[in-house]
Amino acid sequence: MSRIHDALKRAEQERATSMGGQLEPALEQPELQPVGMPEHAHMQTAVMPPIQGSSFSYESLLARCPVSNWNPDTRTMLFFQEDENRKGAEEFRTLRSRLYQIREKLPLKRLMVTSALPKEGKSFVAANLAQVMVRQHGRRVLVIDADLRSPGMHRHLGASQTPGLSEYLMGECDEFAIMQRGPMDNLFFVPAGRQATGAPELLANGRLKLFLQRVEPLFDWIILDTPPVIPVADSTLLANFCEGVLMVVRSNSTPSDLARRAREEFQDKLLLGVVLNGIPADQLPKSRYYYGEAVSSPA
């Protein structure tokens, strides 16, 4: 599927170069190369009053969030079963390793996963990346379905869609109410909630920033599954809340001009690399640094 190793290595090199660091050369990826460091824009929007609640700690989160009765889709979720050698699992471990290598040199906790178009597999990648992260002992991960227009992460995980992020952004509930704890230790999930109009305004009203500030100390990784870049503006807005972006592109599907256009939306953000999804099994390279998954994974 994608040259995860090469794309992330290239991103690491370019970002370190911009900060005066020295890294070994990476292979060229001319069409979808990573871009430079983000310079987060300041959003001039009105901030709704925060919900007043009890102190937010990991212990209080465990007490208020009982384990949810999820029913994961085992066709696409690779790590809920005991099989350590499922197709695609090792490639997600490689992706995990590369992200940790980047984080040794640069701040990286809030990670955004997006795509150029719908149905490219971004939710598939975000959900499995969250799972492989918590397979390491003691790691805590929060995965957020931030696609308020067409949410789908809850279907992969077999979790409830509501209450979720949209209800929190509208001031209807607090953080505890929207966070689910799955059957996998230390994996937490915020669904998108009910579909709402005015998604960009909700995302920019200040409450998402508040939420991330409150929960960030509790987790090792926060992964946001966001809308596709080309149809709507939500992802470029959400990138302001993240320290890195992974772009998912579907093999033999995404037009190269649209993939380039999507990349250009993140010129002032850190595009870590590109994951090429849906490559046919008989076309997978034998190198473990490539990622390919034969299942049909919805966006």
Coordinates of C-alpha atoms in Angstrom, one line a residue, residues 7-205:
A7 CA 7.3 8.8 3.7
L8 CA 7.7 9.2 7.4
K9 CA 11.5 9.2 7.2
R10 CA 11.2 11.9 4.6
A11 CA 8.9 13.9 6.8
E12 CA 11.3 13.5 9.7
Q13 CA 14.2 14.7 7.6
E14 CA 12.5 17.7 6.3
R15 CA 11.1 18.8 9.6
A16 CA 14.5 18.4 11.4
T17 CA 16.3 20.2 8.6
S18 CA 13.9 23.2 9.1
M19 CA 15.0 23.2 12.7
G20 CA 18.7 22.7 12.0
G21 CA 18.9 19.0 12.7
Q22 CA 20.8 16.4 10.7
L23 CA 19.2 13.2 9.5
E24 CA 20.2 10.6 7.0
P25 CA 18.7 11.0 3.5
A26 CA 15.4 9.4 2.6
L27 CA 14.1 8.2 -0.7
E28 CA 12.3 10.8 -2.9
Q29 CA 8.5 10.8 -3.0
P30 CA 7.9 13.6 -5.5
E31 CA 4.2 13.7 -5.8
L32 CA 3.2 13.4 -2.1
Q33 CA 6.1 14.7 -0.1
P34 CA 5.8 15.9 3.5
V35 CA 5.6 19.6 4.2
G36 CA 7.2 21.7 6.9
M37 CA 6.4 22.7 10.4
P38 CA 2.9 23.9 11.3
E39 CA 2.3 27.5 12.3
H40 CA -1.1 27.2 14.0
A41 CA -3.5 29.9 13.0
H42 CA -5.4 31.8 15.7
M43 CA -9.1 31.4 15.3
Q44 CA -11.1 34.5 16.0
T45 CA -14.3 32.9 17.2
A46 CA -16.5 33.3 20.2
V47 CA -15.9 30.8 23.0
M48 CA -18.9 29.2 24.7
P49 CA -18.7 28.9 28.5
P50 CA -17.1 25.7 29.6
I51 CA -19.2 23.1 31.3
Q52 CA -18.4 23.1 35.0
G53 CA -17.6 19.7 36.4
S54 CA -15.5 17.7 38.8
S55 CA -11.7 17.6 38.4
F56 CA -10.5 15.6 35.4
S57 CA -8.1 12.9 36.3
Y58 CA -7.4 9.4 35.0
E59 CA -8.8 7.9 38.1
S60 CA -12.0 9.9 37.8
L61 CA -12.2 8.9 34.1
L62 CA -12.0 5.2 35.0
A63 CA -14.6 5.7 37.7
R64 CA -17.1 7.5 35.5
C65 CA -16.4 5.4 32.3
P66 CA -17.3 1.8 32.8
V67 CA -16.2 -0.6 30.0
S68 CA -18.5 -0.4 27.1
N69 CA -20.1 -3.3 25.3
W70 CA -18.4 -2.9 21.9
N71 CA -18.9 -5.3 19.1
P72 CA -15.9 -4.6 16.8
D73 CA -15.9 -5.4 13.1
T74 CA -13.3 -8.2 13.1
R75 CA -13.0 -7.9 9.3
T76 CA -11.3 -4.5 9.6
M77 CA -10.2 -4.2 13.2
L78 CA -7.0 -6.1 13.4
F79 CA -6.0 -6.2 17.1
F80 CA -9.2 -7.2 19.1
Q81 CA -8.4 -10.9 18.5
E82 CA -5.4 -12.8 19.7
D83 CA -4.0 -13.5 16.3
E84 CA -0.7 -11.6 16.2
N85 CA 0.0 -12.3 12.5
R86 CA -3.1 -11.0 10.8
K87 CA -2.5 -9.4 7.5
G88 CA -1.6 -5.8 8.0
A89 CA -0.9 -6.0 11.7
E90 CA 2.9 -5.9 11.3
E91 CA 2.7 -2.9 9.1
F92 CA 0.8 -1.0 11.7
R93 CA 3.5 -1.9 14.2
T94 CA 6.0 -0.5 11.8
L95 CA 4.0 2.7 11.5
R96 CA 3.9 2.9 15.3
S97 CA 7.7 2.6 15.5
R98 CA 8.2 5.3 13.0
L99 CA 5.9 7.7 14.9
Y100 CA 7.8 7.1 18.1
Q101 CA 11.1 7.7 16.3
I102 CA 9.7 11.1 15.2
R103 CA 8.5 11.8 18.7
E104 CA 11.9 11.3 20.1
K105 CA 13.0 14.4 18.3
L106 CA 9.9 16.5 18.0
P107 CA 6.7 17.1 20.0
L108 CA 4.0 14.7 18.7
K109 CA 0.9 13.6 20.7
R110 CA -2.1 14.9 18.8
L111 CA -2.2 13.1 15.5
M112 CA -4.8 13.7 12.8
V113 CA -5.7 11.1 10.2
T114 CA -7.4 12.3 7.0
S115 CA -7.8 11.6 3.3
A116 CA -8.4 13.5 0.1
L117 CA -11.8 12.0 -0.6
P118 CA -14.4 9.9 1.2
K119 CA -14.1 6.1 1.2
E120 CA -10.3 5.9 1.3
G121 CA -9.9 4.2 4.6
K122 CA -9.0 6.9 7.0
S123 CA -11.2 5.6 9.8
F124 CA -9.7 2.1 9.3
V125 CA -6.2 3.4 9.6
A126 CA -7.0 5.7 12.6
A127 CA -8.8 2.9 14.5
N128 CA -6.1 0.3 14.0
L129 CA -3.3 2.7 14.8
A130 CA -5.0 3.4 18.1
Q131 CA -5.3 -0.3 18.8
V132 CA -1.7 -1.0 18.1
M133 CA -0.6 1.9 20.3
V134 CA -2.3 0.5 23.3
R135 CA -0.9 -3.0 22.7
Q136 CA 2.3 -1.5 24.3
H137 CA 2.2 -1.9 28.0
G138 CA 0.8 1.1 29.9
R139 CA 0.1 3.2 26.8
R140 CA -3.2 5.2 26.9
V141 CA -4.8 6.3 23.7
L142 CA -7.9 8.4 23.0
V143 CA -9.3 8.1 19.4
I144 CA -11.8 10.8 18.4
D145 CA -14.3 10.7 15.5
A146 CA -14.1 14.3 14.5
D147 CA -16.0 13.7 11.2
L148 CA -19.3 15.4 12.3
R149 CA -20.7 15.3 8.8
S150 CA -20.3 11.6 8.0
P151 CA -19.2 9.7 11.1
G152 CA -18.1 6.1 10.7
M153 CA -15.6 5.2 13.4
H154 CA -18.3 3.8 15.8
R155 CA -19.3 1.2 13.2
H156 CA -15.7 -0.1 13.0
L157 CA -15.5 -0.4 16.8
G158 CA -19.1 -1.6 17.2
A159 CA -19.7 1.3 19.6
S160 CA -22.5 3.7 20.3
Q161 CA -22.6 6.9 18.2
T162 CA -24.1 9.1 20.8
P163 CA -23.6 11.0 23.0
G164 CA -20.4 12.3 21.3
L165 CA -18.4 15.2 20.2
S166 CA -21.2 17.2 18.6
E167 CA -23.2 17.1 21.9
Y168 CA -20.2 18.3 23.8
L169 CA -19.5 21.1 21.3
M170 CA -23.2 22.2 21.6
G171 CA -22.8 22.4 25.4
E172 CA -25.3 19.5 26.1
C173 CA -22.9 17.3 28.1
D174 CA -19.5 17.2 29.7
E175 CA -16.3 15.2 28.9
F176 CA -17.2 12.2 31.0
A177 CA -20.5 11.7 29.1
I178 CA -18.9 11.4 25.7
M179 CA -15.9 9.2 26.4
Q180 CA -16.3 5.4 26.0
R181 CA -13.9 2.8 27.4
G182 CA -13.5 -0.2 25.2
P183 CA -12.8 -3.8 26.0
M184 CA -9.1 -3.3 25.1
D185 CA -7.2 -1.9 28.1
N186 CA -6.4 1.9 28.0
L187 CA -8.3 2.5 24.7
F188 CA -10.9 5.3 24.9
F189 CA -13.2 6.6 22.2
V190 CA -15.2 9.7 21.6
P191 CA -17.8 9.2 18.9
A192 CA -18.9 12.0 16.6
G193 CA -22.4 12.1 18.1
R194 CA -25.4 13.0 16.2
Q195 CA -24.9 14.7 12.8
A196 CA -25.2 18.4 13.2
T197 CA -25.3 21.4 10.9
G198 CA -22.7 24.1 11.0
A199 CA -19.8 21.7 11.6
P200 CA -17.0 24.3 11.0
E201 CA -18.6 26.7 13.5
L202 CA -19.0 24.0 16.1
L203 CA -15.4 22.9 15.7
A204 CA -14.1 26.5 16.0
N205 CA -16.3 27.6 19.0

